PDB file of C-alpha atoms in Angstrom:
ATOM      1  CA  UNK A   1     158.827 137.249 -15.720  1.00  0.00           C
ATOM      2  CA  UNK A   2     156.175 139.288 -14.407  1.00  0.00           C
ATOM      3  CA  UNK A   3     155.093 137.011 -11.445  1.00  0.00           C
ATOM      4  CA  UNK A   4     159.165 136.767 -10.564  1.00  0.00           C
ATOM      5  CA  UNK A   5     159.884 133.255 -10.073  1.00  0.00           C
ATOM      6  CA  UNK A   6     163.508 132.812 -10.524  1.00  0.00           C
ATOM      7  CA  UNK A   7     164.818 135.926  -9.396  1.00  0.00           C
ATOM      8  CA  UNK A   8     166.655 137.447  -6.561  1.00  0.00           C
ATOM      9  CA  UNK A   9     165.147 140.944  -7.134  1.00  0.00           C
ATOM     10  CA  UNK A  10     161.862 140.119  -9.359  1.00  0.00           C
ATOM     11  CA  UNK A  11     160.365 143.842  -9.451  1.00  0.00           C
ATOM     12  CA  UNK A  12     163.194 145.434 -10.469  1.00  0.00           C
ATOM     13  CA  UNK A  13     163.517 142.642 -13.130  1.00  0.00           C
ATOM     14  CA  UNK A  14     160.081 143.251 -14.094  1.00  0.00           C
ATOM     15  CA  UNK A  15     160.238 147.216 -14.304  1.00  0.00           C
ATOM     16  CA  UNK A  16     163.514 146.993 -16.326  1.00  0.00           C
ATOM     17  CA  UNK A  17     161.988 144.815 -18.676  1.00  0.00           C
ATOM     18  CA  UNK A  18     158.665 147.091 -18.977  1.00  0.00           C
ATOM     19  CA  UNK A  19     160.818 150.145 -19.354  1.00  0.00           C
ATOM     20  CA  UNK A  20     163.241 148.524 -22.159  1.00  0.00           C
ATOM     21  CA  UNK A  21     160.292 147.961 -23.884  1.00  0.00           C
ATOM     22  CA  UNK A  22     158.911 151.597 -23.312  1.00  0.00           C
ATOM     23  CA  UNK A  23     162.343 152.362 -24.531  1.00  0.00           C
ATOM     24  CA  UNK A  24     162.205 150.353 -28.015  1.00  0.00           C
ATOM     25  CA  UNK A  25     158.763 151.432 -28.905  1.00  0.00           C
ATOM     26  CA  UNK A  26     159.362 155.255 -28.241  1.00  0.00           C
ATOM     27  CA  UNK A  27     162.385 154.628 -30.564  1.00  0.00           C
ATOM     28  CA  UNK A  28     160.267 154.552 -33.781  1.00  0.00           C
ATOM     29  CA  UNK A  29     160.495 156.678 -36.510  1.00  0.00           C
ATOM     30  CA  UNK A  30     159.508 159.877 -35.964  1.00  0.00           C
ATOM     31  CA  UNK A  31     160.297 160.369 -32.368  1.00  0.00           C
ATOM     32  CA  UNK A  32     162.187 163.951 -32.155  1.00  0.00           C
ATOM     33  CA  UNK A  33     165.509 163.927 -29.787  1.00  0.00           C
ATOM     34  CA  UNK A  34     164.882 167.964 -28.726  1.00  0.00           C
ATOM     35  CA  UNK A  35     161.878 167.591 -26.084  1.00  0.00           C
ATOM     36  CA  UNK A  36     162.157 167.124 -22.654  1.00  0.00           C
ATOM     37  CA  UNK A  37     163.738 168.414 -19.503  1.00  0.00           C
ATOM     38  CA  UNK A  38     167.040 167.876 -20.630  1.00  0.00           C
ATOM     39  CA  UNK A  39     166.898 169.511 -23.787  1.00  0.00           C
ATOM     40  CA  UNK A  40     164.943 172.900 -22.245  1.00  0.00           C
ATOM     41  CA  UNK A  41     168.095 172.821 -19.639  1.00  0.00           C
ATOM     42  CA  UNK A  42     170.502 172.463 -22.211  1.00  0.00           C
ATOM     43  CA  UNK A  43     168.960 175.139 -24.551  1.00  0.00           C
ATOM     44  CA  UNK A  44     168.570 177.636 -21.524  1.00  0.00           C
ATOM     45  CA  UNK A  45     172.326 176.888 -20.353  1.00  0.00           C
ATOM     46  CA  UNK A  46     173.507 177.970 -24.235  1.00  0.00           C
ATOM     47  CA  UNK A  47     171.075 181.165 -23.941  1.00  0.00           C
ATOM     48  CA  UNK A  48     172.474 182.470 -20.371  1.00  0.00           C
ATOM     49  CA  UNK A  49     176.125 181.672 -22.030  1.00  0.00           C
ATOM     50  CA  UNK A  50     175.669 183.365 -25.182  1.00  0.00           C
ATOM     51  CA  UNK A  51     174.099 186.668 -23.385  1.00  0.00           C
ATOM     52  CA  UNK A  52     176.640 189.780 -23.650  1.00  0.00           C
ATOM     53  CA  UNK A  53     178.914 190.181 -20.803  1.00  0.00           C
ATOM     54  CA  UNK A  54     178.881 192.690 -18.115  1.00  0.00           C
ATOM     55  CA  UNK A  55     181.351 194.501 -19.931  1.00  0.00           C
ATOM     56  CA  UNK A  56     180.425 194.404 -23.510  1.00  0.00           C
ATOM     57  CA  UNK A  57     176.871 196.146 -21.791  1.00  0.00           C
ATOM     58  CA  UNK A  58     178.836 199.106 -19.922  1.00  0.00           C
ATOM     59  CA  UNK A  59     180.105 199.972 -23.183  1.00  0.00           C
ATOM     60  CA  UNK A  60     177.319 200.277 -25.092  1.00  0.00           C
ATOM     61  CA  UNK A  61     175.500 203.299 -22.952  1.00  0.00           C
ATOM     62  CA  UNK A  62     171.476 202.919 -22.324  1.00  0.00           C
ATOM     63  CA  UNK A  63     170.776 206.492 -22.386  1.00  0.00           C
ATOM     64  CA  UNK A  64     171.408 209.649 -24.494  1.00  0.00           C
ATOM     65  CA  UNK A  65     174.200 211.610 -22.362  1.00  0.00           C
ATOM     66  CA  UNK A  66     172.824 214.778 -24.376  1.00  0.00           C
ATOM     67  CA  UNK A  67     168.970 214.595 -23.243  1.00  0.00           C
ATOM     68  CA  UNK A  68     168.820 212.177 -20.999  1.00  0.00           C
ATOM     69  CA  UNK A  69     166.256 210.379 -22.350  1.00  0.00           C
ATOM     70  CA  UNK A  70     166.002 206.273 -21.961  1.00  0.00           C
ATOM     71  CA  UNK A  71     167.235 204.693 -25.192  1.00  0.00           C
ATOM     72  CA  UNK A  72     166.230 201.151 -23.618  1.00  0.00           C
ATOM     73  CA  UNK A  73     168.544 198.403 -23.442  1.00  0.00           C
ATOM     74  CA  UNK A  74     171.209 197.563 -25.751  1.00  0.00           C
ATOM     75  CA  UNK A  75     170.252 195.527 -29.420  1.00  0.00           C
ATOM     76  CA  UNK A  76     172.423 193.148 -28.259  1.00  0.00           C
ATOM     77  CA  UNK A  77     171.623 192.529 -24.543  1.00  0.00           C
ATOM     78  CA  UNK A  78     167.814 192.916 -25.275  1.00  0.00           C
ATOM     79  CA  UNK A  79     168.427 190.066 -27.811  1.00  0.00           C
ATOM     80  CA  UNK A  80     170.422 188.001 -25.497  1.00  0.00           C
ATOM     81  CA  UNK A  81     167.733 188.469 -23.086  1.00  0.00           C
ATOM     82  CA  UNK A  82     164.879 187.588 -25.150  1.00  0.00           C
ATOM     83  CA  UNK A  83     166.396 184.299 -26.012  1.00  0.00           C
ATOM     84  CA  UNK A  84     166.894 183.017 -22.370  1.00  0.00           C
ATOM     85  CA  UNK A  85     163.450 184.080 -21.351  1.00  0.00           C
ATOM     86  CA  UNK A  86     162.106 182.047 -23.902  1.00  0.00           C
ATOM     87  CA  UNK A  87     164.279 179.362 -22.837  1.00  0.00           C
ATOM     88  CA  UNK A  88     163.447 179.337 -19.209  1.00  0.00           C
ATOM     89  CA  UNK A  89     159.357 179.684 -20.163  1.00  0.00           C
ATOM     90  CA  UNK A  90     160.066 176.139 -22.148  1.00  0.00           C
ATOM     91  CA  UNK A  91     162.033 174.802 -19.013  1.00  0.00           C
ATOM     92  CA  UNK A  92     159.859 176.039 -16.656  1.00  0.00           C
ATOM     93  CA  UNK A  93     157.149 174.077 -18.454  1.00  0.00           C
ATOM     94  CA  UNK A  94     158.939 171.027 -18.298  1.00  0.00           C
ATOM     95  CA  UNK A  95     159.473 171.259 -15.160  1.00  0.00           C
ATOM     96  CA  UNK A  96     155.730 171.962 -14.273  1.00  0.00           C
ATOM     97  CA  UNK A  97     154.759 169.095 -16.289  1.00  0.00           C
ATOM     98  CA  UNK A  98     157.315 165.870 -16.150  1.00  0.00           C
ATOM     99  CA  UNK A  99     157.720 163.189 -18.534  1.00  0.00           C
ATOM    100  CA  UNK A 100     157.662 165.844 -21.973  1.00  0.00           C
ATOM    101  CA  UNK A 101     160.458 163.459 -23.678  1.00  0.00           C
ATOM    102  CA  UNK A 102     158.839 160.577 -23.560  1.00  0.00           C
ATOM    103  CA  UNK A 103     155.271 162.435 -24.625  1.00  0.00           C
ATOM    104  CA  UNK A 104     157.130 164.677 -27.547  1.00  0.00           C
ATOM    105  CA  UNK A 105     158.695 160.787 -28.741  1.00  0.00           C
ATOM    106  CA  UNK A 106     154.960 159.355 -28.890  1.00  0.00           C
ATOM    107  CA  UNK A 107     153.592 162.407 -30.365  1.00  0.00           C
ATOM    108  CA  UNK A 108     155.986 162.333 -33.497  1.00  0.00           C
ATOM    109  CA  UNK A 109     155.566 158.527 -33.560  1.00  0.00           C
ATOM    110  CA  UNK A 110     151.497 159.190 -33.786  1.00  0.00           C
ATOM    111  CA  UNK A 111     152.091 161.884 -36.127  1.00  0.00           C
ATOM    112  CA  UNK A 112     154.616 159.921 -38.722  1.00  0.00           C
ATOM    113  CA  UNK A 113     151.778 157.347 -38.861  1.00  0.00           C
ATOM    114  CA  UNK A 114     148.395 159.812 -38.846  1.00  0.00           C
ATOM    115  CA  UNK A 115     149.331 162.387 -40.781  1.00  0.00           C
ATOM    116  CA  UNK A 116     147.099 164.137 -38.359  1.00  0.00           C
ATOM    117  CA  UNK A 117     148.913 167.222 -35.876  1.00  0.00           C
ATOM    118  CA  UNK A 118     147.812 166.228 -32.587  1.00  0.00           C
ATOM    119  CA  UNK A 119     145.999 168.486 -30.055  1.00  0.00           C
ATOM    120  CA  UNK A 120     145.792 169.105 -26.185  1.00  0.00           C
ATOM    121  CA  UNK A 121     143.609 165.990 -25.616  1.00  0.00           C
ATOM    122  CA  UNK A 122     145.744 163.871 -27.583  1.00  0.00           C
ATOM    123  CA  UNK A 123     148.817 165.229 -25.652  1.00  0.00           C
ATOM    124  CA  UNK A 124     146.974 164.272 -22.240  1.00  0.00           C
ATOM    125  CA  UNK A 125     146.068 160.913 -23.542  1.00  0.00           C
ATOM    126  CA  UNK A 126     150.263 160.418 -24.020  1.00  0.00           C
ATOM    127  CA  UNK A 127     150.968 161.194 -20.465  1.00  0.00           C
ATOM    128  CA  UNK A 128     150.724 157.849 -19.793  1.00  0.00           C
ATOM    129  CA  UNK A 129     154.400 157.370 -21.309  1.00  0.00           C
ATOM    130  CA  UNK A 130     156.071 159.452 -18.974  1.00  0.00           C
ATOM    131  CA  UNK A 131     153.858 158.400 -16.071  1.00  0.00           C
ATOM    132  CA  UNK A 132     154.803 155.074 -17.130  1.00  0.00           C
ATOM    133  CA  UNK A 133     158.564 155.102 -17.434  1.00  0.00           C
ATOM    134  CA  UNK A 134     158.825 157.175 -14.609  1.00  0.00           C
ATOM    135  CA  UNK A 135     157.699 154.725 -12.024  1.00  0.00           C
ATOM    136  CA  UNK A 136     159.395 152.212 -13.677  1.00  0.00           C
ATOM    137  CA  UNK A 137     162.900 153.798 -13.379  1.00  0.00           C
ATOM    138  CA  UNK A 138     162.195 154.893 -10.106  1.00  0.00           C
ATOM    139  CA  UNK A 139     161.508 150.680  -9.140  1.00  0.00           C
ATOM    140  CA  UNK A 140     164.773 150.170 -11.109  1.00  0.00           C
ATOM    141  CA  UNK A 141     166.642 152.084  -9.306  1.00  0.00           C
ATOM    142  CA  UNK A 142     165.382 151.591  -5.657  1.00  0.00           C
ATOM    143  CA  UNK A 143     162.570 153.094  -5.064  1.00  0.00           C
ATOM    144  CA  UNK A 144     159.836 151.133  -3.302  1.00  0.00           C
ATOM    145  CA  UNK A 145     157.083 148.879  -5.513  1.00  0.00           C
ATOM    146  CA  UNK A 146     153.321 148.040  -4.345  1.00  0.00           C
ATOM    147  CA  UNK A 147     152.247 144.431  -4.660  1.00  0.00           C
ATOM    148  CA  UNK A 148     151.467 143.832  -8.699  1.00  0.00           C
ATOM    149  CA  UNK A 149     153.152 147.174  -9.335  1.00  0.00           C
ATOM    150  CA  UNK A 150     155.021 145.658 -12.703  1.00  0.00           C
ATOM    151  CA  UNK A 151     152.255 143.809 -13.914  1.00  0.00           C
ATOM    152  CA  UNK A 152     149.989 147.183 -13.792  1.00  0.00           C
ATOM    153  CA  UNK A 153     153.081 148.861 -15.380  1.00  0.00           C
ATOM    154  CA  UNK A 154     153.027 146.312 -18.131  1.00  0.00           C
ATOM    155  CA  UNK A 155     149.401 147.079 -18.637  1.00  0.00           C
ATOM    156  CA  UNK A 156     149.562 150.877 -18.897  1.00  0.00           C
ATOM    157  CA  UNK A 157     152.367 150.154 -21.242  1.00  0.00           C
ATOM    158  CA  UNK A 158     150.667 147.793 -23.308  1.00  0.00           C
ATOM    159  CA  UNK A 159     147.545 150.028 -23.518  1.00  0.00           C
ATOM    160  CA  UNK A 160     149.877 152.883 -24.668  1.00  0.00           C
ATOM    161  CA  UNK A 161     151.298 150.974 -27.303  1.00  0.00           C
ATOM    162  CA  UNK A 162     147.847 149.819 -29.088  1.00  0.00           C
ATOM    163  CA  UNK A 163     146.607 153.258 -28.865  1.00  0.00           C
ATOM    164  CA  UNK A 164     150.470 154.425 -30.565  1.00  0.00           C
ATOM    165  CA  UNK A 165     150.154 151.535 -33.399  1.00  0.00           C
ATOM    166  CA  UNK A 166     147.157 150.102 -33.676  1.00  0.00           C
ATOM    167  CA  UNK A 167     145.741 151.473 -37.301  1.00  0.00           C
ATOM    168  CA  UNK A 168     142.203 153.481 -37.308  1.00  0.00           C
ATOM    169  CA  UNK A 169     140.870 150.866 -39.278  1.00  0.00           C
ATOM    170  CA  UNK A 170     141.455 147.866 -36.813  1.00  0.00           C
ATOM    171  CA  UNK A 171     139.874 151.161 -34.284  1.00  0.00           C
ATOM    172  CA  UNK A 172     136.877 151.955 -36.363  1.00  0.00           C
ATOM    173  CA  UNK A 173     134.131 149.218 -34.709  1.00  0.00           C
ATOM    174  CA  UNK A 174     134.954 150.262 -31.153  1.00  0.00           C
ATOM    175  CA  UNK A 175     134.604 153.265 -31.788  1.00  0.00           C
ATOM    176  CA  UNK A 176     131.267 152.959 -33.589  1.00  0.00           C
ATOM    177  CA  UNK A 177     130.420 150.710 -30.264  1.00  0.00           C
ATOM    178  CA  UNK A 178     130.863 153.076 -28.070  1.00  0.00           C
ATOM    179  CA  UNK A 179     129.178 155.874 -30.460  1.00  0.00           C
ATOM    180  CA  UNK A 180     125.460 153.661 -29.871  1.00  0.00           C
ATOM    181  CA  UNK A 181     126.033 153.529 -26.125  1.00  0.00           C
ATOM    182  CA  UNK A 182     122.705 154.540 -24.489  1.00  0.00           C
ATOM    183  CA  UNK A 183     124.243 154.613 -20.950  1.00  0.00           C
ATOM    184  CA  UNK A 184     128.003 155.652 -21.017  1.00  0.00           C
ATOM    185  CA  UNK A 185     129.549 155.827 -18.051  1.00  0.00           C
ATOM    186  CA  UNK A 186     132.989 156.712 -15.963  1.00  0.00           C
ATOM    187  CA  UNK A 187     134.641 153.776 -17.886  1.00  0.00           C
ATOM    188  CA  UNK A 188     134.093 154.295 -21.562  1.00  0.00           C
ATOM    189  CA  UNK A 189     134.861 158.175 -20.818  1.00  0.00           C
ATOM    190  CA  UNK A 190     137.778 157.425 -19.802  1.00  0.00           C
ATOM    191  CA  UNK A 191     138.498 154.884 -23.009  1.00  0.00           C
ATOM    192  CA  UNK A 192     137.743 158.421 -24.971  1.00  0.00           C
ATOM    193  CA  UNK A 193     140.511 160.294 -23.273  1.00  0.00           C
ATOM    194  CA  UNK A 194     142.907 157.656 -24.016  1.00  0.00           C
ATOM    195  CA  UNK A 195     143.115 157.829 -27.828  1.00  0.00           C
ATOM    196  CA  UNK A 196     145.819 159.702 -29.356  1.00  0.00           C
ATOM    197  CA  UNK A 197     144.638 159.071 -32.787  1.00  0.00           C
ATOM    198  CA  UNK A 198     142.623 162.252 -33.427  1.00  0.00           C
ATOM    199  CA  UNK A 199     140.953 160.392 -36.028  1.00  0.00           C
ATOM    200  CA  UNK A 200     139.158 158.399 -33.702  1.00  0.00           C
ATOM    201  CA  UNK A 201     137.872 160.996 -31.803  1.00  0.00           C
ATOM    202  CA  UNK A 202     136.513 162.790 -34.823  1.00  0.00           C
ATOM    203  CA  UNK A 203     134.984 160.111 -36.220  1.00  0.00           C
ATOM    204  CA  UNK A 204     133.371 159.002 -32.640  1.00  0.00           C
ATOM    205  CA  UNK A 205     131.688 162.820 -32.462  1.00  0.00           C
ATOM    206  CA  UNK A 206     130.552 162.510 -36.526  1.00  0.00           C
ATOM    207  CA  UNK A 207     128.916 159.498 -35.460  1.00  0.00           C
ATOM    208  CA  UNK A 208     126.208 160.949 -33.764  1.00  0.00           C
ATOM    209  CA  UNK A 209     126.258 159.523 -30.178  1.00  0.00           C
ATOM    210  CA  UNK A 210     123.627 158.955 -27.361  1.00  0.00           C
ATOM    211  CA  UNK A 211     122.954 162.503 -25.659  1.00  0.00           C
ATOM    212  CA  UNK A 212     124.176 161.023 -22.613  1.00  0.00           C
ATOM    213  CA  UNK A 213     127.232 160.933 -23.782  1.00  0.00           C
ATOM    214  CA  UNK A 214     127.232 164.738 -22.677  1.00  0.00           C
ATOM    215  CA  UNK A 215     127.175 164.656 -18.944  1.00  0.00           C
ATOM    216  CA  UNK A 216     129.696 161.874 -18.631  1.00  0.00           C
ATOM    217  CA  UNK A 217     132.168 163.710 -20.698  1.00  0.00           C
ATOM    218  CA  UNK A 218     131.285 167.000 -19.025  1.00  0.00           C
ATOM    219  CA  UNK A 219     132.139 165.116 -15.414  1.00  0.00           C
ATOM    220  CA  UNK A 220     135.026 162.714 -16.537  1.00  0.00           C
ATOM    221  CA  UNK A 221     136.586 163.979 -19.342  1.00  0.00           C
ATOM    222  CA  UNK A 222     135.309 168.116 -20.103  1.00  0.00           C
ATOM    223  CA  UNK A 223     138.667 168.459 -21.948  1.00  0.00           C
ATOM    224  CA  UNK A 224     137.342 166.556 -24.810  1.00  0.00           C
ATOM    225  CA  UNK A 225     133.932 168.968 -25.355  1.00  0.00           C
ATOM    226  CA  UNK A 226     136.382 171.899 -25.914  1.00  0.00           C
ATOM    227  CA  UNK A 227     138.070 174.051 -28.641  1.00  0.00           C
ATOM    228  CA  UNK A 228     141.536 173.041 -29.104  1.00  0.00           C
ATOM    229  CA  UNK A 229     143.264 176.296 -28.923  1.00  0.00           C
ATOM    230  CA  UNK A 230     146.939 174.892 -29.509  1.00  0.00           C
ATOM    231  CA  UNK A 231     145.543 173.786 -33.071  1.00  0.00           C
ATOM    232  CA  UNK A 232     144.059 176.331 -34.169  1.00  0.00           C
ATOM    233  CA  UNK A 233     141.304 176.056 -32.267  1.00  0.00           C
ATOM    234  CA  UNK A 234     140.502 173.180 -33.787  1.00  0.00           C
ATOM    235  CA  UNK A 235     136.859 171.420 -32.083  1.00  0.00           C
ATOM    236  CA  UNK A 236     135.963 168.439 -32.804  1.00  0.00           C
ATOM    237  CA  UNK A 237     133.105 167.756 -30.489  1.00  0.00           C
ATOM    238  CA  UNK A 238     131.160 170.594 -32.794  1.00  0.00           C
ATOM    239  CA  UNK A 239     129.300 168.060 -34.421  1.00  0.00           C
ATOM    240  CA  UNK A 240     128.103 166.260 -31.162  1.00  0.00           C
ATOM    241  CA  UNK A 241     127.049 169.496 -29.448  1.00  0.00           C
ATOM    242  CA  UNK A 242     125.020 170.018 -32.715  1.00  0.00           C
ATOM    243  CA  UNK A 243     123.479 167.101 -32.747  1.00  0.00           C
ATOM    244  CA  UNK A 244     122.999 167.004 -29.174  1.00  0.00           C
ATOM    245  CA  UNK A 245     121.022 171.093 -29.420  1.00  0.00           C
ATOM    246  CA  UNK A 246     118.745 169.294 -32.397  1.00  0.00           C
ATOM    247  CA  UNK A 247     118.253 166.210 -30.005  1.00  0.00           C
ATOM    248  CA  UNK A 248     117.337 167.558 -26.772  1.00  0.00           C
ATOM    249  CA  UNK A 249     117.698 171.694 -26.785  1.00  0.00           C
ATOM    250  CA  UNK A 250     117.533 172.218 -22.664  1.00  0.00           C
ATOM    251  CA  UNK A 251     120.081 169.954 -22.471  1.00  0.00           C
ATOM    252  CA  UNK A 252     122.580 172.206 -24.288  1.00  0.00           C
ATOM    253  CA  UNK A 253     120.787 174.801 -22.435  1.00  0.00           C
ATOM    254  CA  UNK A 254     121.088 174.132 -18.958  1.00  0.00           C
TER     255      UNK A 254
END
C-alpha cells in the first residue's frame, strides 16, 4: 500500500491509511476529549457568551456617586471577565502551538499506562502526533506530497507508537546501551528526546552515563538537562550532573 501499486491516487491512499491508524491508536483508553484547538475555541465562545450584558453593567454603577471614589468593576462583570481571559490565554496557546489534541490524547494514553505525570520533555517528545497527522490530512485532502512522503509518515507514526506502548521493561536494555556510550552523538540525543516514558529517562540519568553525554545533550537536546518547572520542578538529569561534577569537575564548570 505504501509503494501505491494499484491505485489511481496512491499518496492520498497511503496518508489516509497512516492517519486512520494515528486515529485508532490515539483512541486508547485514557485519551481526554477536552484538549485541542477546538475545545479552547469552544470554551472561549461559552465565556464571551456567558459575560454580563451591556446593560446588566450600566446598572450596576462602578463608582460611589457620594465620594467619587473607584469601586472597580462590577462582581459580576469582573467574573465574567476573568473567565474569558483565561479562556483566550488557553486558545491563544493552542494556537501558538498546533497539534495539542492529538498530544493531550497521547499524553493520557502514556499516563493510563505509566502511572507517571509527564513533563515538558515528554510533551515535546509527543509532538510528533500532531506533526504527524497534520501532514497527513493535509496529503488527504490535497495538499501536495514529496517523493516517499507516506512511507516517512508511516515511520514517524510507527516510532510514536513503540515509544506510546512499548512497556519499560521491553525499554530497559536500550536504554542501559545507550547509558555505556563513550561517544554519543547527534543521533542517540535525539533517541533521548523521543521517549515519553519518563521512566526511561530517569533510569538512563541513574545509570551513570559517559561524561560526554553532556555536551551532546547541551547542543541537541538542552531541554532534557533542565528542571521541569510544569512538574514541580521536577529534574531528573540531577543525578547525571552529579555524577558528571564527581567525574570531571571543569567540565561542570566551564
Amino acid at each position: 500500500m505504501l509503494t501505491g501499486e494499484g491505485f489511481v491516487r496512491p499518496t492520498e491512499v497511503a496518508a489516509a491509511c497512516v492517519r486512520s491508524a494515528a486515529d485508532a491508536l490515539l483512541s486508547l483508553p485514557g485519551s481526554p476529549a477536552t484538549a485541542g484547538l477546538k475545545p479552547a475555541a469552544q470554551d472561549l465562545l461559552a465565556a464571551v457568551d456567558a459575560f454580563p450584558p451591556p446593560t446588566a453593567l450600566a446598572d450596576t454603577p462602578g463608582t460611589n456617586s457620594n465620594s467619587g471614589a473607584p469601586q472597580g468593576p462590577p462582581t459580576a462583570a469582573r467574573a465574567g471577565w476573568e473567565r474569558v481571559s483565561a479562556a483566550a490565554d488557553v486558545l491563544r496557546g493552542e494556537l501558538q502551538r498546533l497539534g495539542g489534541f492529538h498530544r493531550a490524547r497521547a499524553r493520557g494514553i502514556v499516563e493510563r499506562l505509566t502511572g507517571v505525570t509527564l513533563g515538558t520533555a515528554q510533551e515535546t517528545a509527543l509532538d510528533v502526533w500532531g506533526a504527524a497527522y497534520g501532514v497527513a490530512s493535509g496529503i488527504l485532502h490535497g495538499g501536495a506530497a514529496s517523493p516517499g512522503e507516506a512511507v516517512r509518515l508511516y515511520t514517524e507514526i510507527l516510532g510514536a507508537a513503540r515509544e506510546l506502548l512499548v512497556p519499560f521493561a521491553v525499554r530497559a536494555a536500550r536504554v542501559l546501551e545507550l547509558s555505556t556510550l563513550q561517544q554519543p552523538g547527534a543521533a542517540e540525543a535525539a533517541e533521548l528526546a523521543r521517549w515519553a516514558d519518563l521512566r526511561a529517562t530517569d533510569y538512563f540519568f541513574r545509570c551513570g552515563p559517559a561524561t560526554a553525554w553532556l555536551d551532546v545533550l547541551q547542543e541537541h537536546a538542552p531541554h532534557l538537562l533542565m528542571p521541569d518547572g510544569a512538574v514541580g520542578g521536577r529534574w531528573p538529569a540531577a543525578p547525571f550532573l552529579n555524577h558528571v561534577a564527581r567525574k570531571d569537575p571543569n567540565t561542570v564548570r566551564a
